[in-house]
PDB file of C-alpha atoms in Angstrom:
ATOM      1  CA  UNK A   1     -30.706 -27.047  15.233  1.00  0.00           C
ATOM      2  CA  UNK A   2     -33.853 -25.094  16.107  1.00  0.00           C
ATOM      3  CA  UNK A   3     -32.040 -23.514  19.036  1.00  0.00           C
ATOM      4  CA  UNK A   4     -29.142 -22.464  16.759  1.00  0.00           C
ATOM      5  CA  UNK A   5     -31.571 -20.878  14.313  1.00  0.00           C
ATOM      6  CA  UNK A   6     -33.308 -18.926  17.092  1.00  0.00           C
ATOM      7  CA  UNK A   7     -29.932 -17.701  18.364  1.00  0.00           C
ATOM      8  CA  UNK A   8     -29.069 -16.217  14.993  1.00  0.00           C
ATOM      9  CA  UNK A   9     -32.108 -13.927  15.225  1.00  0.00           C
ATOM     10  CA  UNK A  10     -30.506 -12.018  18.103  1.00  0.00           C
ATOM     11  CA  UNK A  11     -27.136 -11.488  16.420  1.00  0.00           C
ATOM     12  CA  UNK A  12     -27.703  -8.600  13.918  1.00  0.00           C
ATOM     13  CA  UNK A  13     -27.102  -5.709  16.320  1.00  0.00           C
ATOM     14  CA  UNK A  14     -24.014  -7.359  17.827  1.00  0.00           C
ATOM     15  CA  UNK A  15     -22.600  -8.279  14.421  1.00  0.00           C
ATOM     16  CA  UNK A  16     -23.275  -4.799  13.115  1.00  0.00           C
ATOM     17  CA  UNK A  17     -21.098  -3.251  15.832  1.00  0.00           C
ATOM     18  CA  UNK A  18     -18.390  -5.894  15.279  1.00  0.00           C
ATOM     19  CA  UNK A  19     -18.360  -5.520  11.511  1.00  0.00           C
ATOM     20  CA  UNK A  20     -18.383  -1.706  11.757  1.00  0.00           C
ATOM     21  CA  UNK A  21     -15.007  -1.702  13.490  1.00  0.00           C
ATOM     22  CA  UNK A  22     -13.609  -4.220  11.009  1.00  0.00           C
ATOM     23  CA  UNK A  23     -14.613  -2.392   7.836  1.00  0.00           C
ATOM     24  CA  UNK A  24     -14.561   1.263   8.874  1.00  0.00           C
ATOM     25  CA  UNK A  25     -11.471   1.932   6.789  1.00  0.00           C
ATOM     26  CA  UNK A  26     -12.896   0.510   3.567  1.00  0.00           C
ATOM     27  CA  UNK A  27     -14.027   2.856   0.756  1.00  0.00           C
ATOM     28  CA  UNK A  28     -17.685   3.510   0.030  1.00  0.00           C
ATOM     29  CA  UNK A  29     -19.125   1.474  -2.832  1.00  0.00           C
ATOM     30  CA  UNK A  30     -22.159   2.176  -5.005  1.00  0.00           C
ATOM     31  CA  UNK A  31     -25.522   0.743  -4.103  1.00  0.00           C
ATOM     32  CA  UNK A  32     -26.055  -2.810  -5.258  1.00  0.00           C
ATOM     33  CA  UNK A  33     -22.348  -3.633  -5.365  1.00  0.00           C
ATOM     34  CA  UNK A  34     -22.024  -7.471  -5.303  1.00  0.00           C
ATOM     35  CA  UNK A  35     -18.442  -7.393  -4.063  1.00  0.00           C
ATOM     36  CA  UNK A  36     -17.455  -9.700  -1.226  1.00  0.00           C
ATOM     37  CA  UNK A  37     -15.965  -8.257   1.943  1.00  0.00           C
ATOM     38  CA  UNK A  38     -12.208  -7.575   1.594  1.00  0.00           C
ATOM     39  CA  UNK A  39     -12.755  -6.412  -1.969  1.00  0.00           C
ATOM     40  CA  UNK A  40     -12.947  -2.856  -0.677  1.00  0.00           C
ATOM     41  CA  UNK A  41     -16.688  -2.370  -0.289  1.00  0.00           C
ATOM     42  CA  UNK A  42     -17.727  -0.906   3.063  1.00  0.00           C
ATOM     43  CA  UNK A  43     -21.416  -0.918   2.252  1.00  0.00           C
ATOM     44  CA  UNK A  44     -21.512  -4.511   1.087  1.00  0.00           C
ATOM     45  CA  UNK A  45     -19.532  -5.771   4.048  1.00  0.00           C
ATOM     46  CA  UNK A  46     -22.633  -5.093   6.149  1.00  0.00           C
ATOM     47  CA  UNK A  47     -25.022  -6.592   3.658  1.00  0.00           C
ATOM     48  CA  UNK A  48     -23.391  -9.653   2.127  1.00  0.00           C
ATOM     49  CA  UNK A  49     -24.684 -12.814   3.771  1.00  0.00           C
ATOM     50  CA  UNK A  50     -23.446 -16.334   3.392  1.00  0.00           C
ATOM     51  CA  UNK A  51     -26.400 -18.661   3.021  1.00  0.00           C
ATOM     52  CA  UNK A  52     -26.733 -22.381   3.321  1.00  0.00           C
ATOM     53  CA  UNK A  53     -29.879 -24.442   2.913  1.00  0.00           C
ATOM     54  CA  UNK A  54     -30.596 -26.351   6.113  1.00  0.00           C
ATOM     55  CA  UNK A  55     -33.261 -28.914   6.839  1.00  0.00           C
ATOM     56  CA  UNK A  56     -34.190 -31.002   9.824  1.00  0.00           C
ATOM     57  CA  UNK A  57     -34.564 -34.720   9.456  1.00  0.00           C
ATOM     58  CA  UNK A  58     -38.291 -34.239   9.864  1.00  0.00           C
ATOM     59  CA  UNK A  59     -38.456 -31.730   7.020  1.00  0.00           C
ATOM     60  CA  UNK A  60     -36.367 -33.940   4.767  1.00  0.00           C
ATOM     61  CA  UNK A  61     -38.541 -36.929   5.495  1.00  0.00           C
ATOM     62  CA  UNK A  62     -41.690 -35.044   4.555  1.00  0.00           C
ATOM     63  CA  UNK A  63     -40.143 -33.358   1.545  1.00  0.00           C
ATOM     64  CA  UNK A  64     -40.739 -29.926   3.039  1.00  0.00           C
ATOM     65  CA  UNK A  65     -38.900 -26.801   1.969  1.00  0.00           C
ATOM     66  CA  UNK A  66     -35.554 -26.472   3.705  1.00  0.00           C
ATOM     67  CA  UNK A  67     -35.079 -23.642   6.169  1.00  0.00           C
ATOM     68  CA  UNK A  68     -32.762 -20.834   5.097  1.00  0.00           C
ATOM     69  CA  UNK A  69     -30.218 -19.594   7.620  1.00  0.00           C
ATOM     70  CA  UNK A  70     -28.239 -16.407   7.013  1.00  0.00           C
ATOM     71  CA  UNK A  71     -24.682 -16.308   8.329  1.00  0.00           C
ATOM     72  CA  UNK A  72     -23.083 -12.892   8.655  1.00  0.00           C
ATOM     73  CA  UNK A  73     -19.619 -12.444   7.151  1.00  0.00           C
ATOM     74  CA  UNK A  74     -18.597 -10.837  10.447  1.00  0.00           C
ATOM     75  CA  UNK A  75     -19.442 -14.082  12.229  1.00  0.00           C
ATOM     76  CA  UNK A  76     -17.179 -15.971   9.858  1.00  0.00           C
ATOM     77  CA  UNK A  77     -14.420 -13.509  10.733  1.00  0.00           C
ATOM     78  CA  UNK A  78     -14.652 -14.721  14.326  1.00  0.00           C
ATOM     79  CA  UNK A  79     -13.115 -18.067  13.353  1.00  0.00           C
ATOM     80  CA  UNK A  80     -10.854 -17.151  10.431  1.00  0.00           C
ATOM     81  CA  UNK A  81      -9.050 -13.967   9.418  1.00  0.00           C
ATOM     82  CA  UNK A  82     -10.177 -13.657   5.799  1.00  0.00           C
ATOM     83  CA  UNK A  83      -8.085 -10.536   5.276  1.00  0.00           C
ATOM     84  CA  UNK A  84      -4.937 -12.459   6.185  1.00  0.00           C
ATOM     85  CA  UNK A  85      -5.953 -15.300   3.876  1.00  0.00           C
ATOM     86  CA  UNK A  86      -6.528 -12.813   1.077  1.00  0.00           C
ATOM     87  CA  UNK A  87      -3.112 -11.244   1.654  1.00  0.00           C
ATOM     88  CA  UNK A  88      -1.413 -14.649   1.539  1.00  0.00           C
ATOM     89  CA  UNK A  89      -3.123 -15.491  -1.739  1.00  0.00           C
ATOM     90  CA  UNK A  90      -2.220 -12.154  -3.273  1.00  0.00           C
ATOM     91  CA  UNK A  91       1.392 -12.665  -2.200  1.00  0.00           C
ATOM     92  CA  UNK A  92       1.440 -15.787  -4.383  1.00  0.00           C
ATOM     93  CA  UNK A  93       0.130 -13.742  -7.324  1.00  0.00           C
ATOM     94  CA  UNK A  94       2.764 -11.046  -6.810  1.00  0.00           C
ATOM     95  CA  UNK A  95       5.508 -13.679  -6.701  1.00  0.00           C
ATOM     96  CA  UNK A  96       4.265 -15.047 -10.030  1.00  0.00           C
ATOM     97  CA  UNK A  97       4.299 -11.566 -11.558  1.00  0.00           C
ATOM     98  CA  UNK A  98       7.849 -11.056 -10.308  1.00  0.00           C
ATOM     99  CA  UNK A  99       8.917 -14.381 -11.786  1.00  0.00           C
ATOM    100  CA  UNK A 100       7.399 -13.494 -15.146  1.00  0.00           C
ATOM    101  CA  UNK A 101       9.136 -10.131 -15.128  1.00  0.00           C
ATOM    102  CA  UNK A 102      12.573 -11.399 -14.099  1.00  0.00           C
ATOM    103  CA  UNK A 103      12.874 -14.757 -15.797  1.00  0.00           C
ATOM    104  CA  UNK A 104      10.522 -14.851 -18.738  1.00  0.00           C
ATOM    105  CA  UNK A 105      11.299 -11.818 -20.815  1.00  0.00           C
ATOM    106  CA  UNK A 106      12.762 -11.644 -24.302  1.00  0.00           C
ATOM    107  CA  UNK A 107      14.450  -8.373 -23.346  1.00  0.00           C
ATOM    108  CA  UNK A 108      17.941  -8.543 -21.876  1.00  0.00           C
ATOM    109  CA  UNK A 109      19.016  -6.639 -18.767  1.00  0.00           C
ATOM    110  CA  UNK A 110      21.480  -7.296 -15.922  1.00  0.00           C
ATOM    111  CA  UNK A 111      18.539  -7.721 -13.588  1.00  0.00           C
ATOM    112  CA  UNK A 112      17.570 -11.052 -15.148  1.00  0.00           C
ATOM    113  CA  UNK A 113      20.430 -12.704 -13.221  1.00  0.00           C
ATOM    114  CA  UNK A 114      19.879 -10.987  -9.870  1.00  0.00           C
ATOM    115  CA  UNK A 115      17.525 -13.568  -8.400  1.00  0.00           C
ATOM    116  CA  UNK A 116      19.598 -16.657  -9.248  1.00  0.00           C
ATOM    117  CA  UNK A 117      20.421 -18.432  -5.995  1.00  0.00           C
ATOM    118  CA  UNK A 118      24.019 -19.541  -5.525  1.00  0.00           C
ATOM    119  CA  UNK A 119      24.730 -22.360  -3.096  1.00  0.00           C
ATOM    120  CA  UNK A 120      28.039 -21.858  -1.276  1.00  0.00           C
ATOM    121  CA  UNK A 121      29.655 -23.449   1.773  1.00  0.00           C
ATOM    122  CA  UNK A 122      28.438 -20.473   3.804  1.00  0.00           C
ATOM    123  CA  UNK A 123      24.827 -20.760   2.667  1.00  0.00           C
ATOM    124  CA  UNK A 124      22.558 -19.653  -0.169  1.00  0.00           C
ATOM    125  CA  UNK A 125      22.844 -16.154  -1.646  1.00  0.00           C
ATOM    126  CA  UNK A 126      21.357 -14.250  -4.609  1.00  0.00           C
ATOM    127  CA  UNK A 127      23.911 -13.851  -7.370  1.00  0.00           C
ATOM    128  CA  UNK A 128      23.831 -10.055  -7.148  1.00  0.00           C
ATOM    129  CA  UNK A 129      25.108 -10.257  -3.542  1.00  0.00           C
ATOM    130  CA  UNK A 130      28.202 -12.187  -4.623  1.00  0.00           C
ATOM    131  CA  UNK A 131      29.085 -10.601  -7.943  1.00  0.00           C
ATOM    132  CA  UNK A 132      28.744  -7.327  -9.833  1.00  0.00           C
ATOM    133  CA  UNK A 133      26.480  -7.870 -12.824  1.00  0.00           C
ATOM    134  CA  UNK A 134      26.737  -5.622 -15.867  1.00  0.00           C
ATOM    135  CA  UNK A 135      25.715  -5.662 -19.510  1.00  0.00           C
ATOM    136  CA  UNK A 136      28.571  -5.352 -21.983  1.00  0.00           C
ATOM    137  CA  UNK A 137      26.350  -5.651 -25.059  1.00  0.00           C
ATOM    138  CA  UNK A 138      22.767  -6.651 -25.890  1.00  0.00           C
ATOM    139  CA  UNK A 139      23.996 -10.242 -26.244  1.00  0.00           C
ATOM    140  CA  UNK A 140      26.490 -10.430 -23.367  1.00  0.00           C
ATOM    141  CA  UNK A 141      26.266 -10.080 -19.576  1.00  0.00           C
ATOM    142  CA  UNK A 142      29.293  -9.965 -17.283  1.00  0.00           C
ATOM    143  CA  UNK A 143      29.437 -11.181 -13.686  1.00  0.00           C
ATOM    144  CA  UNK A 144      32.502  -9.932 -11.797  1.00  0.00           C
ATOM    145  CA  UNK A 145      33.235 -12.277  -8.862  1.00  0.00           C
ATOM    146  CA  UNK A 146      36.327 -10.408  -7.605  1.00  0.00           C
ATOM    147  CA  UNK A 147      34.810  -9.831  -4.143  1.00  0.00           C
ATOM    148  CA  UNK A 148      34.002 -13.540  -3.684  1.00  0.00           C
ATOM    149  CA  UNK A 149      36.370 -15.426  -5.992  1.00  0.00           C
ATOM    150  CA  UNK A 150      35.869 -18.683  -4.059  1.00  0.00           C
ATOM    151  CA  UNK A 151      32.213 -18.683  -5.176  1.00  0.00           C
ATOM    152  CA  UNK A 152      32.949 -18.345  -8.894  1.00  0.00           C
ATOM    153  CA  UNK A 153      32.411 -22.026  -9.648  1.00  0.00           C
ATOM    154  CA  UNK A 154      29.203 -22.141  -7.641  1.00  0.00           C
ATOM    155  CA  UNK A 155      27.884 -19.017  -9.372  1.00  0.00           C
ATOM    156  CA  UNK A 156      28.693 -20.469 -12.783  1.00  0.00           C
ATOM    157  CA  UNK A 157      26.823 -23.654 -11.916  1.00  0.00           C
ATOM    158  CA  UNK A 158      23.820 -21.708 -10.656  1.00  0.00           C
ATOM    159  CA  UNK A 159      23.613 -19.691 -13.881  1.00  0.00           C
ATOM    160  CA  UNK A 160      23.889 -22.816 -16.019  1.00  0.00           C
ATOM    161  CA  UNK A 161      21.176 -24.622 -14.028  1.00  0.00           C
ATOM    162  CA  UNK A 162      18.833 -21.634 -13.758  1.00  0.00           C
ATOM    163  CA  UNK A 163      16.532 -22.935 -16.468  1.00  0.00           C
ATOM    164  CA  UNK A 164      17.142 -19.809 -18.560  1.00  0.00           C
ATOM    165  CA  UNK A 165      19.005 -21.644 -21.329  1.00  0.00           C
ATOM    166  CA  UNK A 166      22.294 -19.893 -20.484  1.00  0.00           C
ATOM    167  CA  UNK A 167      25.810 -21.258 -21.023  1.00  0.00           C
ATOM    168  CA  UNK A 168      28.254 -19.146 -18.955  1.00  0.00           C
ATOM    169  CA  UNK A 169      31.979 -18.991 -19.694  1.00  0.00           C
ATOM    170  CA  UNK A 170      34.588 -18.484 -16.948  1.00  0.00           C
ATOM    171  CA  UNK A 171      37.709 -16.336 -17.263  1.00  0.00           C
ATOM    172  CA  UNK A 172      39.369 -16.150 -13.834  1.00  0.00           C
ATOM    173  CA  UNK A 173      36.905 -14.331 -11.609  1.00  0.00           C
ATOM    174  CA  UNK A 174      34.910 -13.053 -14.573  1.00  0.00           C
ATOM    175  CA  UNK A 175      31.859 -14.963 -15.751  1.00  0.00           C
ATOM    176  CA  UNK A 176      30.705 -14.169 -19.279  1.00  0.00           C
ATOM    177  CA  UNK A 177      27.080 -14.977 -19.990  1.00  0.00           C
ATOM    178  CA  UNK A 178      26.172 -14.960 -23.703  1.00  0.00           C
ATOM    179  CA  UNK A 179      22.480 -14.269 -24.249  1.00  0.00           C
ATOM    180  CA  UNK A 180      20.855 -16.543 -26.842  1.00  0.00           C
ATOM    181  CA  UNK A 181      19.224 -14.907 -29.818  1.00  0.00           C
ATOM    182  CA  UNK A 182      15.492 -14.644 -29.517  1.00  0.00           C
ATOM    183  CA  UNK A 183      14.340 -17.411 -31.837  1.00  0.00           C
ATOM    184  CA  UNK A 184      10.891 -18.899 -32.169  1.00  0.00           C
ATOM    185  CA  UNK A 185      12.145 -21.962 -30.343  1.00  0.00           C
ATOM    186  CA  UNK A 186      13.386 -19.811 -27.465  1.00  0.00           C
ATOM    187  CA  UNK A 187      10.052 -18.008 -27.231  1.00  0.00           C
ATOM    188  CA  UNK A 188       8.209 -21.319 -27.090  1.00  0.00           C
ATOM    189  CA  UNK A 189      10.591 -22.506 -24.389  1.00  0.00           C
ATOM    190  CA  UNK A 190       9.843 -19.400 -22.322  1.00  0.00           C
ATOM    191  CA  UNK A 191       6.116 -19.959 -22.805  1.00  0.00           C
ATOM    192  CA  UNK A 192       6.478 -23.488 -21.410  1.00  0.00           C
ATOM    193  CA  UNK A 193       8.408 -22.136 -18.440  1.00  0.00           C
ATOM    194  CA  UNK A 194       5.628 -19.618 -17.861  1.00  0.00           C
ATOM    195  CA  UNK A 195       3.084 -22.425 -17.669  1.00  0.00           C
ATOM    196  CA  UNK A 196       5.305 -24.417 -15.302  1.00  0.00           C
ATOM    197  CA  UNK A 197       5.757 -21.364 -13.091  1.00  0.00           C
ATOM    198  CA  UNK A 198       1.992 -20.794 -13.020  1.00  0.00           C
ATOM    199  CA  UNK A 199       1.376 -24.406 -11.997  1.00  0.00           C
ATOM    200  CA  UNK A 200       3.876 -24.058  -9.148  1.00  0.00           C
ATOM    201  CA  UNK A 201       2.133 -20.889  -8.023  1.00  0.00           C
ATOM    202  CA  UNK A 202      -1.196 -22.708  -8.022  1.00  0.00           C
ATOM    203  CA  UNK A 203       0.355 -25.362  -5.801  1.00  0.00           C
ATOM    204  CA  UNK A 204       1.399 -22.594  -3.410  1.00  0.00           C
ATOM    205  CA  UNK A 205      -2.145 -21.212  -3.594  1.00  0.00           C
ATOM    206  CA  UNK A 206      -3.599 -24.602  -2.680  1.00  0.00           C
ATOM    207  CA  UNK A 207      -1.329 -24.698   0.366  1.00  0.00           C
ATOM    208  CA  UNK A 208      -2.659 -21.305   1.491  1.00  0.00           C
ATOM    209  CA  UNK A 209      -6.217 -22.531   0.998  1.00  0.00           C
ATOM    210  CA  UNK A 210      -5.571 -25.760   2.890  1.00  0.00           C
ATOM    211  CA  UNK A 211      -3.933 -23.882   5.744  1.00  0.00           C
ATOM    212  CA  UNK A 212      -6.942 -21.607   6.114  1.00  0.00           C
ATOM    213  CA  UNK A 213      -9.448 -24.461   5.900  1.00  0.00           C
ATOM    214  CA  UNK A 214      -7.505 -26.364   8.559  1.00  0.00           C
ATOM    215  CA  UNK A 215      -7.786 -23.324  10.814  1.00  0.00           C
ATOM    216  CA  UNK A 216     -11.533 -23.387  10.312  1.00  0.00           C
ATOM    217  CA  UNK A 217     -11.693 -27.094  11.174  1.00  0.00           C
ATOM    218  CA  UNK A 218     -10.066 -26.399  14.539  1.00  0.00           C
ATOM    219  CA  UNK A 219     -13.077 -24.283  15.478  1.00  0.00           C
ATOM    220  CA  UNK A 220     -15.663 -26.842  14.419  1.00  0.00           C
ATOM    221  CA  UNK A 221     -16.146 -28.123  17.963  1.00  0.00           C
ATOM    222  CA  UNK A 222     -16.120 -24.635  19.453  1.00  0.00           C
ATOM    223  CA  UNK A 223     -19.183 -23.222  17.716  1.00  0.00           C
ATOM    224  CA  UNK A 224     -22.782 -24.248  18.155  1.00  0.00           C
ATOM    225  CA  UNK A 225     -23.527 -24.697  14.473  1.00  0.00           C
ATOM    226  CA  UNK A 226     -21.368 -26.233  11.755  1.00  0.00           C
ATOM    227  CA  UNK A 227     -23.010 -23.907   9.233  1.00  0.00           C
ATOM    228  CA  UNK A 228     -20.518 -21.216  10.231  1.00  0.00           C
ATOM    229  CA  UNK A 229     -17.552 -23.460   9.450  1.00  0.00           C
ATOM    230  CA  UNK A 230     -19.078 -24.580   6.162  1.00  0.00           C
ATOM    231  CA  UNK A 231     -19.719 -20.957   5.181  1.00  0.00           C
ATOM    232  CA  UNK A 232     -16.119 -20.023   6.000  1.00  0.00           C
ATOM    233  CA  UNK A 233     -14.785 -22.905   3.911  1.00  0.00           C
ATOM    234  CA  UNK A 234     -16.985 -21.819   1.028  1.00  0.00           C
ATOM    235  CA  UNK A 235     -15.650 -18.262   1.160  1.00  0.00           C
ATOM    236  CA  UNK A 236     -12.045 -19.504   1.266  1.00  0.00           C
ATOM    237  CA  UNK A 237     -12.678 -21.723  -1.759  1.00  0.00           C
ATOM    238  CA  UNK A 238     -14.252 -18.812  -3.648  1.00  0.00           C
ATOM    239  CA  UNK A 239     -11.221 -16.645  -2.851  1.00  0.00           C
ATOM    240  CA  UNK A 240      -8.881 -19.390  -4.079  1.00  0.00           C
ATOM    241  CA  UNK A 241     -10.881 -19.850  -7.286  1.00  0.00           C
ATOM    242  CA  UNK A 242     -10.794 -16.124  -7.964  1.00  0.00           C
ATOM    243  CA  UNK A 243      -7.034 -15.986  -7.375  1.00  0.00           C
ATOM    244  CA  UNK A 244      -6.440 -18.986  -9.658  1.00  0.00           C
ATOM    245  CA  UNK A 245      -8.467 -17.268 -12.387  1.00  0.00           C
ATOM    246  CA  UNK A 246      -6.257 -14.177 -11.979  1.00  0.00           C
ATOM    247  CA  UNK A 247      -3.184 -16.383 -12.462  1.00  0.00           C
ATOM    248  CA  UNK A 248      -4.679 -17.837 -15.634  1.00  0.00           C
ATOM    249  CA  UNK A 249      -5.140 -14.318 -17.010  1.00  0.00           C
ATOM    250  CA  UNK A 250      -1.508 -13.482 -16.210  1.00  0.00           C
ATOM    251  CA  UNK A 251      -0.370 -16.641 -17.976  1.00  0.00           C
ATOM    252  CA  UNK A 252      -2.492 -15.889 -21.046  1.00  0.00           C
ATOM    253  CA  UNK A 253      -1.077 -12.353 -21.261  1.00  0.00           C
ATOM    254  CA  UNK A 254       2.518 -13.569 -20.827  1.00  0.00           C
ATOM    255  CA  UNK A 255       2.074 -16.319 -23.423  1.00  0.00           C
ATOM    256  CA  UNK A 256       0.675 -13.796 -25.899  1.00  0.00           C
ATOM    257  CA  UNK A 257       3.617 -11.474 -25.201  1.00  0.00           C
ATOM    258  CA  UNK A 258       6.170 -14.243 -25.764  1.00  0.00           C
ATOM    259  CA  UNK A 259       4.656 -15.861 -28.818  1.00  0.00           C
ATOM    260  CA  UNK A 260       3.314 -12.712 -30.407  1.00  0.00           C
TER     261      UNK A 260
END
C-alpha cells in the first residue's frame, strides 16, 4: 500500500500530458466549475480528483487518521472509456424522449404509427416500410398496404397490439385506424404508459452501468492498487444516478403535459 501511495506522487506530470490530449477539444469553463470530466469542462478535467479514504491495518488498529489518496480522472480513463459510457447512457435517454414523442402524445399525426414493428414471414419491419400512412381526418388514419398486401393481416395485428389503444378496421388492403377521443381516462392511460416506458429505460440504463463496471473488474488484477477500480466504479454509478434523475424529470414533464 505504501509503495502504491509513493508511486502516485510521480504521476502528475505524466497524467497532465495524457489528460491534455484527451480534453483538448472541450470548451473552457469558468473558474471553480464543479463539473465532472465529460460534462464539457476543459479546466476541471485537469483539476477534478477522485478521492478515497485509505488506511493501513496499523492505522486502523490505532485509530489514526486515514491517509488520503488522490486518483486522477485521467488514470481512471486508462481502464474504462467514460466518454463511451456517457454516450451509451445518453442514447438511452434519447430513446426515451423519442418514445414519449411518438407514442405518448394526445395529438394525432401519421407519424405515430411509423415505429410500430410488423412481424412477417420475411422478418420484422416498421409499419411505414410496408404501408403508406396518411391522415384522412383528425380522428382517422389510413394505412395503404397495396405494395405488400400479404402483410395486411400482420400489420393490423401489430397496430392492435401496439399498446396505443387502437382498434384498426380492414377493408381489402386498406387499414382504417380510428383515433380515440382524448378523454381523461385516455390521458391517464398514456401517463401510465409513460411510467412503464421510463422504467424500461432505467432497466436499459442499469445494463449500461453493469457493462461498464464489469469492464472495470477485468482490470482489477492488472493495476497495482484497487483504489483506481473503486474510483472508476464510483464515477460510473454517479453518471448512472445523474442519468436516472434526468429520466425522472422527463417523466414528470410528460405526466404534467398529459394530465394537465
